[in-house]
Amino acid sequence: MQMQTFFCLVLLFLGCFTAAAPGYGQVGVQVDSTVAVEGVVRTTEGLPVEHANVFLLETLEGTLTDTLGRFVIRTEQRGEVTLVVKSAGFREMRRSIRPDQRVGIRVVLEERPIELSPITVEAGRYTIEEGFDAALTPLDVVTTPGTAANIFRAIQTLPGVQGVNEGNALFVRGGDASETKVFLNEAVLLYSQQVRSPLGTFIGTVDPFLLDGIFFSSGGFGARYGNALSGIVSLHTVGVPQRSSLSVSAALGTISMAGAVELSDNSGLRLRVNAFNMGPLFALNGEPRDFEQAPVGRDVSASFIWNYQPDAELKVFAIDQKTEFALNRQTGFIEPYNLNYNSRLAVVTWHDRFGNVLPTLSLSSTVTDQFEKFPGSNLVQDQRSDQLFAEVAWSASDRFLLRVGGQLERHTESLKDLPTGLDLDTLPASFAPVIGGETNVRDGLFIEVDTRPTARTRLILGVRTDHSTLTGDRTIDPRISAAFKPLPWATLTAAWGIYHQQPAPLDLHRVLGNPDLPPMRARQAVIGAQLGDDETMARVEVYDKRYDNLVQITEFDYAVVGGGEGYSRGADVFLKGQGPWGITGRLSYSYVEAWRSYPTDDEHAPGAGELAPAGFDITHTLTAVLEREWGTDWRTAVAYRYHSGAPYTRVYDAEYHDFHHHPTEIGEPMGSRVPTWKRVDISASYLGLGRLFPSLDAVVFAQVTDVFDQGNVWTHVYSADFSKGRFVPSVFTRSLYVGASIRWMAD
Amino acid sequence: MKILVIVSAIVLMAATFPRPVAAQELSGAPRWADSARIAIQKAVSEQDLSGLQAAEVLLSRALTAYPKSPLLLHYKGYALYREASMLRDDASHEKHRLFEEANSLLERSGNLRALPETYALRSTILGRLIATSSNPLAGLWYGPKSSAAMDRALEVGPRNPRVWFLRGLNALFTPELWGGGIEKAEAYLWKALALYATDAPQPPAPAWGYAETYTWLGRVYEKQGKPEAARKAYRQAIKLQPDSEWIQSRVPAVFSDTNATY
């Protein structure tokens, strides 16, 4: 009996002990290990702030202040945490505290001015993104007929870009393609400056699905951007993937695969591989050139993104691109041509936020090498550019933003000539005699103020200075841009500025160019107006540009000459909106008059010193796109493109000396015109496949370019002795292009 | 007595035996988004304005920590839409302000992540901005934007029941001349109901609207002069959410007789 009683007492004791003891995950027994964070919130006048949202950033534990502005937060947190106080009409306050210190916290909130409605319209500026004031969306880049998902071809449909040839380079407001710079995550993309291949002027491209924002300025851009005379394209790659995904796309002549991995809530990886071969496209549709090898190429890109803080990001991005093709007959005359082009870019970008200060840093390295094979010579042109970009922005208030920054770039170019008949792949690089090479180190500094003097006006004032080791010159560029919103749906814009651009390093070579060339200079003035915004928009701008110290290439000898002068003036119109029967559309039109000194390397040569239309003086450029959706599954579009013919010079006589023929009698410099160029493209997309596979996005598309087989020509060339001339036909005749894209996304 | 002591001891130990804490499947921004989702749903069901505002306070904090979270932005916009919808009709100025703020948040969310409900809600809110604006030209300004937003919603989520529900709601409040009408509303609401039957969104994705769709379908049938059909629709709504004060407040008394046989 006693043992039984003892046993019961032991059991009872164990039960009580278990109930009383603290333990992980024990239900019904709690020991209060919280501490109280107490305080009061007041205005600068000492008045209590009621209903302020007070919380700890790390755990979101918090409360609202009472009528006396007091708060109490109970938390188990120890160590340093961030106390945040938010209230409508006041600036947010953050402070580091230690909850276990049990000290009363006194918070004083500063009043915040009434939030200004944004003024995002700037002279000459267009964006390609989802959102307010965007001229195009990323989907437009992919679905517009004739753009082939190429962002530069999509930018070519915006006003201010002339249709000079059939490449994807950007000739902006009467300027050469080399006068427009492309930035990727603040790093300048390096393209061979004069890839005037027999197919047109091309620059490499970036897949639009890699980007979350494309900003294009056709002029009037601010002091942040230097070393560009005409235009700016700024590309930013996408951030952390919100979910893992895999997509595969295949079309006639191209195949690509992309993957995104969400490593955590704030970090991720992206990878994209793309390969193209235009052989199947030409086999199906025919082509007017005699390709020994149709254009082929591939690009591989990868990025790692880490948002280690909500307002901070570290991003590493790299891309490797390759393109090559070979022609049996370059332009109708017996001149085989072979191009092999490679480029690699790596860029590390960092930005963060410390209160109202936002620093940005970008470090990049780009390498390009281009091999061109002509009869009798092989040219190898290499470039390397290492850049550092740094900027600090200080947001003093909603009405005032100050940006200060700088740039350091080391740019090396070299040109080598390889003897013909040798196998490039087995030849050591050191064998190739170097014709010339130069290295330029350029440093730039800028300061810019972005201010809102009134609720309806925005003013951006800036100045930048650049120095080049090759020219030895330091340039000063003041710039101003203004916007005024007299009505919520109307914005007036204006911009004025000085722009300098250094000649390419090889243009300053003592043999290949001229070491005494000064920096090129342009003065731009733009005024414009925009009515409406992203869905319905009408925009018009007029501009005037004056050029000095232009570095030019002679028309027939391709020699580098300096001291050019010129001007360009014109008007751009952009319309976008919705019409009857569910049709949406956009129209862009540009008128330009671009005249420059006719470049000759001999002051006695015909046309020397005369002002003449520039090679990119395309008087009228028009692009019209109409789209319609049929239900939820079908989308169709038609695009019409028109541009005036490019100018060229008639040659009536030539003589032979110094190893080749030189024109001796010519017509009016650049006084003749190639026939006008026009083309109609159509496309159709089907999105209904997604219904069969709920976790997949799928689209099938088909495009026909040059529906009416216009037989366009894009330039005029002469034989080597100038006895014969002919127009060069378009690379792309009427062509059918089909493909599909499938994307799987994790839940 | 002994038995009593033994049993008491065993019960005490069993009650306090350590139990494994349920694993938290969500963390970070998705976790807070899901908490807000649940809080909003409860507040809407109970017609609890203060509960809704408490959810907005939570979202405001979470957005301070995760300012670029598309889900948090979506739910904040959604909460403001619900709050505006709860206000009386004569509070049009405050409604307009809340709808504008909701639209702005949803636009930001849509720019970060293509969630069908984000675009569909924007479409509905843009329609509400026309109704609550004192500007006679508001329809010309917001109308095309509303259509474009709904097109985008359908493109991104062609089988999302909430998109079809909101499309039906838009049609109910849009004149036939401008592409709306009661027949279209009925068709879209039925489409939504068909899709709700197989709808199984995972947290923190939106999961609202099933009972609400039946409620609005009942309203459509009332307008069409079909009382029996309306009664059936309301009955289904109550069956799905018997405790919802929102549904109870919208079902006319003549249809809410629980003893009636349908």
mmCIF file of N, CA, C and O in Angstrom, chain A residues 1 4 8 11-12 15-16 18-19 24-27 53 55 57 59-60 62-64 84 86 92 94 130 132 139 242-243 265 310-311 489 533-535 578 632 635 691, chain B residues 2 5-6 8-9 12-13 15-16 18-19 21 27-30 32 57-58 60-62 64-68 70 107 111-113 141 144-145 148 151-152 154-155 158-159:
data_model
loop_
_atom_site.group_PDB
_atom_site.id
_atom_site.type_symbol
_atom_site.label_atom_id
_atom_site.label_comp_id
_atom_site.label_asym_id
_atom_site.label_seq_id
_atom_site.Cartn_x
_atom_site.Cartn_y
_atom_site.Cartn_z
ATOM 1 N N MET A 1 0.838 -1.217 0.000
ATOM 2 C CA MET A 1 0.000 0.000 0.000
ATOM 3 C C MET A 1 0.868 1.261 0.000
ATOM 4 O O MET A 1 0.598 2.221 -0.721
ATOM 5 N N GLN A 4 2.426 1.778 -3.293
ATOM 6 C CA GLN A 4 1.474 2.295 -4.288
ATOM 7 C C GLN A 4 1.261 3.788 -4.088
ATOM 8 O O GLN A 4 1.217 4.560 -5.040
ATOM 9 N N CYS A 8 2.172 6.820 -6.684
ATOM 10 C CA CYS A 8 1.215 7.841 -7.135
ATOM 11 C C CYS A 8 1.748 9.235 -6.897
ATOM 12 O O CYS A 8 1.579 10.130 -7.737
ATOM 13 N N LEU A 11 4.293 10.073 -9.487
ATOM 14 C CA LEU A 11 3.632 10.405 -10.763
ATOM 15 C C LEU A 11 3.061 11.823 -10.725
ATOM 16 O O LEU A 11 3.203 12.597 -11.683
ATOM 17 N N LEU A 12 2.395 12.135 -9.623
ATOM 18 C CA LEU A 12 1.776 13.457 -9.526
ATOM 19 C C LEU A 12 2.847 14.546 -9.576
ATOM 20 O O LEU A 12 2.700 15.575 -10.221
ATOM 21 N N GLY A 15 4.105 15.017 -13.026
ATOM 22 C CA GLY A 15 3.133 15.745 -13.839
ATOM 23 C C GLY A 15 3.188 17.230 -13.571
ATOM 24 O O GLY A 15 3.222 18.034 -14.502
ATOM 25 N N CYS A 16 3.221 17.607 -12.313
ATOM 26 C CA CYS A 16 3.290 19.029 -11.972
ATOM 27 C C CYS A 16 4.603 19.631 -12.454
ATOM 28 O O CYS A 16 4.631 20.754 -12.953
ATOM 29 N N THR A 18 6.479 18.719 -14.955
ATOM 30 C CA THR A 18 6.443 18.879 -16.410
ATOM 31 C C THR A 18 5.625 20.089 -16.805
ATOM 32 O O THR A 18 5.990 20.858 -17.694
ATOM 33 N N ALA A 19 4.509 20.273 -16.120
ATOM 34 C CA ALA A 19 3.655 21.409 -16.452
ATOM 35 C C ALA A 19 4.326 22.723 -16.118
ATOM 36 O O ALA A 19 4.112 23.716 -16.791
ATOM 37 N N TYR A 24 10.699 23.942 -25.003
ATOM 38 C CA TYR A 24 10.496 24.317 -26.410
ATOM 39 C C TYR A 24 9.211 23.684 -26.914
ATOM 40 O O TYR A 24 9.031 22.491 -26.887
ATOM 41 N N GLY A 25 8.303 24.514 -27.389
ATOM 42 C CA GLY A 25 7.078 24.031 -28.015
ATOM 43 C C GLY A 25 6.044 23.525 -27.037
ATOM 44 O O GLY A 25 5.083 22.905 -27.426
ATOM 45 N N GLN A 26 6.209 23.803 -25.767
ATOM 46 C CA GLN A 26 5.199 23.334 -24.823
ATOM 47 C C GLN A 26 3.968 24.205 -24.940
ATOM 48 O O GLN A 26 4.058 25.434 -24.909
ATOM 49 N N VAL A 27 2.846 23.572 -25.044
ATOM 50 C CA VAL A 27 1.589 24.291 -25.209
ATOM 51 C C VAL A 27 1.000 24.556 -23.850
ATOM 52 O O VAL A 27 1.022 23.694 -22.979
ATOM 53 N N ASN A 53 2.546 54.608 -37.160
ATOM 54 C CA ASN A 53 2.865 53.183 -37.256
ATOM 55 C C ASN A 53 4.290 52.987 -36.744
ATOM 56 O O ASN A 53 5.252 53.437 -37.373
ATOM 57 N N PHE A 55 7.202 50.263 -35.443
ATOM 58 C CA PHE A 55 7.469 48.821 -35.476
ATOM 59 C C PHE A 55 8.957 48.563 -35.594
ATOM 60 O O PHE A 55 9.747 49.458 -35.904
ATOM 61 N N LEU A 57 11.824 46.747 -37.652
ATOM 62 C CA LEU A 57 11.950 46.352 -39.047
ATOM 63 C C LEU A 57 12.270 44.866 -39.177
ATOM 64 O O LEU A 57 11.823 44.208 -40.112
ATOM 65 N N THR A 59 11.341 42.278 -37.346
ATOM 66 C CA THR A 59 10.284 41.317 -37.021
ATOM 67 C C THR A 59 8.892 41.819 -37.383
ATOM 68 O O THR A 59 7.937 41.056 -37.331
ATOM 69 N N LEU A 60 8.786 43.116 -37.704
ATOM 70 C CA LEU A 60 7.504 43.776 -38.000
ATOM 71 C C LEU A 60 6.569 43.817 -36.787
ATOM 72 O O LEU A 60 5.392 44.140 -36.921
ATOM 73 N N GLY A 62 4.856 45.561 -33.880
ATOM 74 C CA GLY A 62 4.653 46.990 -33.729
ATOM 75 C C GLY A 62 3.276 47.326 -33.212
ATOM 76 O O GLY A 62 2.503 46.462 -32.818
ATOM 77 N N THR A 63 2.986 48.629 -33.262
ATOM 78 C CA THR A 63 1.717 49.114 -32.750
ATOM 79 C C THR A 63 1.449 50.491 -33.337
ATOM 80 O O THR A 63 2.297 51.033 -34.061
ATOM 81 N N LEU A 64 0.274 51.041 -33.020
ATOM 82 C CA LEU A 64 -0.051 52.416 -33.406
ATOM 83 C C LEU A 64 -0.010 53.296 -32.161
ATOM 84 O O LEU A 64 -0.410 52.859 -31.072
ATOM 85 N N VAL A 84 11.264 51.712 -36.671
ATOM 86 C CA VAL A 84 10.756 52.513 -37.781
ATOM 87 C C VAL A 84 9.474 53.193 -37.327
ATOM 88 O O VAL A 84 8.618 52.569 -36.683
ATOM 89 N N LYS A 86 6.378 55.557 -39.006
ATOM 90 C CA LYS A 86 5.792 56.103 -40.233
ATOM 91 C C LYS A 86 4.450 56.722 -39.902
ATOM 92 O O LYS A 86 3.668 56.147 -39.134
ATOM 93 N N GLU A 92 9.535 59.394 -42.973
ATOM 94 C CA GLU A 92 9.780 58.157 -42.227
ATOM 95 C C GLU A 92 11.029 58.327 -41.362
ATOM 96 O O GLU A 92 12.010 58.939 -41.782
ATOM 97 N N ARG A 94 13.923 56.227 -38.974
ATOM 98 C CA ARG A 94 14.502 54.942 -38.580
ATOM 99 C C ARG A 94 15.599 55.200 -37.563
ATOM 100 O O ARG A 94 16.358 56.161 -37.690
ATOM 101 N N GLU A 130 7.112 48.454 -68.956
ATOM 102 C CA GLU A 130 5.703 48.445 -68.578
ATOM 103 C C GLU A 130 5.494 49.658 -67.697
ATOM 104 O O GLU A 130 6.128 49.798 -66.678
ATOM 105 N N PHE A 132 3.996 53.904 -66.923
ATOM 106 C CA PHE A 132 3.612 55.255 -67.272
ATOM 107 C C PHE A 132 4.604 55.867 -68.243
ATOM 108 O O PHE A 132 5.801 55.773 -68.077
ATOM 109 N N LEU A 139 6.830 43.632 -74.641
ATOM 110 C CA LEU A 139 6.079 42.767 -75.557
ATOM 111 C C LEU A 139 6.072 43.359 -76.965
ATOM 112 O O LEU A 139 6.114 42.627 -77.959
ATOM 113 N N GLN A 242 11.405 36.259 -59.405
ATOM 114 C CA GLN A 242 10.396 36.061 -58.356
ATOM 115 C C GLN A 242 10.082 34.584 -58.165
ATOM 116 O O GLN A 242 9.558 34.177 -57.139
ATOM 117 N N ARG A 243 10.363 33.815 -59.191
ATOM 118 C CA ARG A 243 10.163 32.372 -59.088
ATOM 119 C C ARG A 243 11.060 31.702 -60.122
ATOM 120 O O ARG A 243 11.467 32.326 -61.101
ATOM 121 N N ASP A 265 14.592 34.567 -51.218
ATOM 122 C CA ASP A 265 13.704 35.703 -51.471
ATOM 123 C C ASP A 265 14.448 36.862 -52.101
ATOM 124 O O ASP A 265 13.855 37.684 -52.781
ATOM 125 N N PRO A 310 16.645 45.588 -48.655
ATOM 126 C CA PRO A 310 15.535 45.934 -49.547
ATOM 127 C C PRO A 310 15.895 46.978 -50.602
ATOM 128 O O PRO A 310 15.407 46.905 -51.719
ATOM 129 N N ASP A 311 16.739 47.961 -50.264
ATOM 130 C CA ASP A 311 17.069 49.009 -51.226
ATOM 131 C C ASP A 311 18.444 48.828 -51.835
ATOM 132 O O ASP A 311 18.977 49.760 -52.438
ATOM 133 N N TRP A 489 -2.556 66.179 -68.364
ATOM 134 C CA TRP A 489 -2.303 65.303 -69.493
ATOM 135 C C TRP A 489 -1.433 65.955 -70.563
ATOM 136 O O TRP A 489 -1.359 65.491 -71.696
ATOM 137 N N ASP A 533 -0.470 59.863 -72.079
ATOM 138 C CA ASP A 533 0.608 59.052 -71.512
ATOM 139 C C ASP A 533 0.599 57.664 -72.120
ATOM 140 O O ASP A 533 0.349 57.558 -73.314
ATOM 141 N N ASP A 534 0.866 56.636 -71.334
ATOM 142 C CA ASP A 534 1.215 55.341 -71.913
ATOM 143 C C ASP A 534 0.197 54.763 -72.879
ATOM 144 O O ASP A 534 0.574 54.228 -73.923
ATOM 145 N N GLU A 535 -1.113 54.883 -72.616
ATOM 146 C CA GLU A 535 -2.072 54.230 -73.508
ATOM 147 C C GLU A 535 -2.364 55.076 -74.746
ATOM 148 O O GLU A 535 -2.509 54.563 -75.834
ATOM 149 N N GLN A 578 -5.706 54.064 -79.350
ATOM 150 C CA GLN A 578 -6.657 53.009 -79.675
ATOM 151 C C GLN A 578 -7.669 53.542 -80.671
ATOM 152 O O GLN A 578 -8.213 54.628 -80.473
ATOM 153 N N THR A 632 -9.017 36.162 -76.659
ATOM 154 C CA THR A 632 -7.874 36.153 -75.738
ATOM 155 C C THR A 632 -6.708 35.365 -76.299
ATOM 156 O O THR A 632 -5.646 35.327 -75.702
ATOM 157 N N ARG A 635 -3.394 37.333 -81.645
ATOM 158 C CA ARG A 635 -2.938 38.722 -81.788
ATOM 159 C C ARG A 635 -2.324 38.857 -83.168
ATOM 160 O O ARG A 635 -1.498 38.039 -83.567
ATOM 161 N N ARG A 691 -3.782 27.138 -72.257
ATOM 162 C CA ARG A 691 -4.941 26.529 -71.597
ATOM 163 C C ARG A 691 -4.787 25.024 -71.475
ATOM 164 O O ARG A 691 -5.395 24.404 -70.632
ATOM 165 N N LYS B 2 -6.537 6.917 -5.397
ATOM 166 C CA LYS B 2 -5.252 6.620 -6.071
ATOM 167 C C LYS B 2 -5.404 6.705 -7.575
ATOM 168 O O LYS B 2 -4.559 7.243 -8.278
ATOM 169 N N VAL B 5 -5.442 10.236 -8.676
ATOM 170 C CA VAL B 5 -4.098 10.854 -8.704
ATOM 171 C C VAL B 5 -3.320 10.388 -9.913
ATOM 172 O O VAL B 5 -2.663 11.164 -10.603
ATOM 173 N N ILE B 6 -3.398 9.065 -10.186
ATOM 174 C CA ILE B 6 -2.643 8.548 -11.341
ATOM 175 C C ILE B 6 -3.128 9.181 -12.631
ATOM 176 O O ILE B 6 -2.351 9.624 -13.477
ATOM 177 N N SER B 8 -4.706 11.994 -13.049
ATOM 178 C CA SER B 8 -4.378 13.428 -13.087
ATOM 179 C C SER B 8 -2.936 13.634 -13.516
ATOM 180 O O SER B 8 -2.621 14.505 -14.326
ATOM 181 N N ALA B 9 -2.048 12.805 -12.950
ATOM 182 C CA ALA B 9 -0.636 12.942 -13.309
ATOM 183 C C ALA B 9 -0.411 12.657 -14.777
ATOM 184 O O ALA B 9 0.325 13.364 -15.481
ATOM 185 N N LEU B 12 -1.736 15.512 -16.872
ATOM 186 C CA LEU B 12 -0.859 16.678 -16.783
ATOM 187 C C LEU B 12 0.359 16.518 -17.687
ATOM 188 O O LEU B 12 0.742 17.433 -18.411
ATOM 189 N N MET B 13 0.965 15.350 -17.630
ATOM 190 C CA MET B 13 2.155 15.130 -18.437
ATOM 191 C C MET B 13 1.823 15.155 -19.926
ATOM 192 O O MET B 13 2.546 15.715 -20.729
ATOM 193 N N ALA B 15 -0.598 16.694 -21.375
ATOM 194 C CA ALA B 15 -0.967 18.041 -21.830
ATOM 195 C C ALA B 15 0.247 18.913 -22.048
ATOM 196 O O ALA B 15 0.220 19.842 -22.848
ATOM 197 N N THR B 16 1.306 18.628 -21.306
ATOM 198 C CA THR B 16 2.460 19.495 -21.401
ATOM 199 C C THR B 16 3.618 18.845 -22.145
ATOM 200 O O THR B 16 4.715 19.379 -22.175
ATOM 201 N N PRO B 18 6.186 18.057 -24.880
ATOM 202 C CA PRO B 18 6.607 18.931 -25.996
ATOM 203 C C PRO B 18 6.058 18.434 -27.318
ATOM 204 O O PRO B 18 6.195 17.274 -27.662
ATOM 205 N N ARG B 19 5.420 19.346 -28.068
ATOM 206 C CA ARG B 19 4.909 18.992 -29.377
ATOM 207 C C ARG B 19 5.729 19.732 -30.420
ATOM 208 O O ARG B 19 6.145 20.857 -30.213
ATOM 209 N N VAL B 21 6.625 22.104 -33.226
ATOM 210 C CA VAL B 21 5.997 23.293 -33.800
ATOM 211 C C VAL B 21 5.801 23.058 -35.289
ATOM 212 O O VAL B 21 6.690 22.548 -35.960
ATOM 213 N N SER B 27 8.225 32.269 -45.671
ATOM 214 C CA SER B 27 9.065 33.154 -44.881
ATOM 215 C C SER B 27 9.222 34.433 -45.666
ATOM 216 O O SER B 27 8.916 34.504 -46.861
ATOM 217 N N GLY B 28 9.721 35.442 -45.005
ATOM 218 C CA GLY B 28 9.985 36.711 -45.676
ATOM 219 C C GLY B 28 8.700 37.340 -46.182
ATOM 220 O O GLY B 28 7.627 37.216 -45.590
ATOM 221 N N ALA B 29 8.833 37.992 -47.316
ATOM 222 C CA ALA B 29 7.694 38.729 -47.877
ATOM 223 C C ALA B 29 6.482 37.830 -48.129
ATOM 224 O O ALA B 29 5.346 38.231 -47.834
ATOM 225 N N PRO B 30 6.647 36.628 -48.688
ATOM 226 C CA PRO B 30 5.466 35.783 -48.904
ATOM 227 C C PRO B 30 4.704 35.480 -47.616
ATOM 228 O O PRO B 30 3.477 35.378 -47.618
ATOM 229 N N TRP B 32 4.415 37.415 -44.950
ATOM 230 C CA TRP B 32 3.617 38.573 -44.552
ATOM 231 C C TRP B 32 2.468 38.783 -45.538
ATOM 232 O O TRP B 32 1.378 39.199 -45.154
ATOM 233 N N VAL B 57 -2.026 48.325 -42.097
ATOM 234 C CA VAL B 57 -0.889 48.703 -41.240
ATOM 235 C C VAL B 57 0.197 47.630 -41.326
ATOM 236 O O VAL B 57 1.388 47.925 -41.461
ATOM 237 N N LEU B 58 -0.212 46.381 -41.264
ATOM 238 C CA LEU B 58 0.754 45.279 -41.380
ATOM 239 C C LEU B 58 1.469 45.328 -42.715
ATOM 240 O O LEU B 58 2.684 45.154 -42.797
ATOM 241 N N SER B 60 1.910 47.900 -44.613
ATOM 242 C CA SER B 60 2.788 49.063 -44.653
ATOM 243 C C SER B 60 4.136 48.732 -44.011
ATOM 244 O O SER B 60 5.194 49.105 -44.507
ATOM 245 N N ARG B 61 4.086 47.998 -42.909
ATOM 246 C CA ARG B 61 5.348 47.611 -42.257
ATOM 247 C C ARG B 61 6.136 46.658 -43.141
ATOM 248 O O ARG B 61 7.343 46.792 -43.318
ATOM 249 N N ALA B 62 5.423 45.670 -43.675
ATOM 250 C CA ALA B 62 6.112 44.674 -44.492
ATOM 251 C C ALA B 62 6.742 45.321 -45.723
ATOM 252 O O ALA B 62 7.842 44.953 -46.145
ATOM 253 N N THR B 64 7.932 48.254 -45.869
ATOM 254 C CA THR B 64 9.143 48.967 -45.451
ATOM 255 C C THR B 64 10.336 48.021 -45.516
ATOM 256 O O THR B 64 11.424 48.400 -45.915
ATOM 257 N N ALA B 65 10.086 46.763 -45.118
ATOM 258 C CA ALA B 65 11.165 45.777 -45.138
ATOM 259 C C ALA B 65 11.385 45.204 -46.539
ATOM 260 O O ALA B 65 12.509 44.874 -46.901
ATOM 261 N N TYR B 66 10.324 45.085 -47.311
ATOM 262 C CA TYR B 66 10.406 44.488 -48.654
ATOM 263 C C TYR B 66 9.721 45.406 -49.659
ATOM 264 O O TYR B 66 8.647 45.092 -50.170
ATOM 265 N N PRO B 67 10.301 46.562 -49.950
ATOM 266 C CA PRO B 67 9.595 47.553 -50.772
ATOM 267 C C PRO B 67 9.323 47.104 -52.193
ATOM 268 O O PRO B 67 8.452 47.649 -52.855
ATOM 269 N N LYS B 68 10.053 46.119 -52.668
ATOM 270 C CA LYS B 68 9.854 45.705 -54.058
ATOM 271 C C LYS B 68 9.118 44.370 -54.154
ATOM 272 O O LYS B 68 9.194 43.692 -55.176
ATOM 273 N N PRO B 70 6.260 42.260 -55.069
ATOM 274 C CA PRO B 70 5.039 42.467 -55.849
ATOM 275 C C PRO B 70 3.788 41.988 -55.120
ATOM 276 O O PRO B 70 2.723 42.581 -55.251
ATOM 277 N N GLU B 107 -0.299 49.099 -59.932
ATOM 278 C CA GLU B 107 0.526 49.352 -61.110
ATOM 279 C C GLU B 107 1.984 48.998 -60.818
ATOM 280 O O GLU B 107 2.665 48.352 -61.624
ATOM 281 N N ASN B 111 4.225 45.939 -62.528
ATOM 282 C CA ASN B 111 5.514 46.159 -63.188
ATOM 283 C C ASN B 111 6.578 45.186 -62.699
ATOM 284 O O ASN B 111 7.581 44.969 -63.369
ATOM 285 N N LEU B 112 6.338 44.610 -61.505
ATOM 286 C CA LEU B 112 7.323 43.691 -60.938
ATOM 287 C C LEU B 112 6.972 42.236 -61.223
ATOM 288 O O LEU B 112 7.860 41.402 -61.380
ATOM 289 N N ARG B 113 5.685 41.955 -61.234
ATOM 290 C CA ARG B 113 5.276 40.564 -61.443
ATOM 291 C C ARG B 113 3.902 40.549 -62.104
ATOM 292 O O ARG B 113 3.006 41.251 -61.703
ATOM 293 N N TRP B 141 -10.542 59.261 -70.127
ATOM 294 C CA TRP B 141 -9.172 59.095 -69.608
ATOM 295 C C TRP B 141 -8.968 57.699 -69.050
ATOM 296 O O TRP B 141 -7.990 57.019 -69.367
ATOM 297 N N PRO B 144 -10.046 53.663 -71.598
ATOM 298 C CA PRO B 144 -9.075 52.859 -72.355
ATOM 299 C C PRO B 144 -8.076 52.154 -71.444
ATOM 300 O O PRO B 144 -7.670 51.017 -71.711
ATOM 301 N N LYS B 145 -7.707 52.804 -70.350
ATOM 302 C CA LYS B 145 -6.751 52.169 -69.436
ATOM 303 C C LYS B 145 -7.389 50.941 -68.794
ATOM 304 O O LYS B 145 -6.742 49.903 -68.621
ATOM 305 N N ALA B 148 -7.442 48.138 -71.325
ATOM 306 C CA ALA B 148 -6.096 47.597 -71.534
ATOM 307 C C ALA B 148 -5.675 46.719 -70.361
ATOM 308 O O ALA B 148 -5.052 45.670 -70.541
ATOM 309 N N ASP B 151 -7.427 43.411 -70.630
ATOM 310 C CA ASP B 151 -6.808 42.626 -71.705
ATOM 311 C C ASP B 151 -5.538 41.959 -71.218
ATOM 312 O O ASP B 151 -5.255 40.797 -71.515
ATOM 313 N N ARG B 152 -4.783 42.698 -70.478
ATOM 314 C CA ARG B 152 -3.525 42.158 -69.944
ATOM 315 C C ARG B 152 -3.817 41.037 -68.941
ATOM 316 O O ARG B 152 -3.131 40.011 -68.929
ATOM 317 N N LEU B 154 -6.341 39.034 -68.922
ATOM 318 C CA LEU B 154 -6.775 37.842 -69.660
ATOM 319 C C LEU B 154 -5.605 37.183 -70.376
ATOM 320 O O LEU B 154 -5.562 35.966 -70.532
ATOM 321 N N GLU B 155 -4.678 38.000 -70.801
ATOM 322 C CA GLU B 155 -3.496 37.467 -71.487
ATOM 323 C C GLU B 155 -2.653 36.644 -70.513
ATOM 324 O O GLU B 155 -2.166 35.575 -70.834
ATOM 325 N N PRO B 158 -5.684 33.548 -68.510
ATOM 326 C CA PRO B 158 -6.934 33.273 -69.228
ATOM 327 C C PRO B 158 -7.865 32.315 -68.492
ATOM 328 O O PRO B 158 -9.049 32.266 -68.791
ATOM 329 N N ARG B 159 -7.338 31.551 -67.516
ATOM 330 C CA ARG B 159 -8.173 30.610 -66.789
ATOM 331 C C ARG B 159 -8.264 30.969 -65.309
ATOM 332 O O ARG B 159 -8.587 30.143 -64.479
#
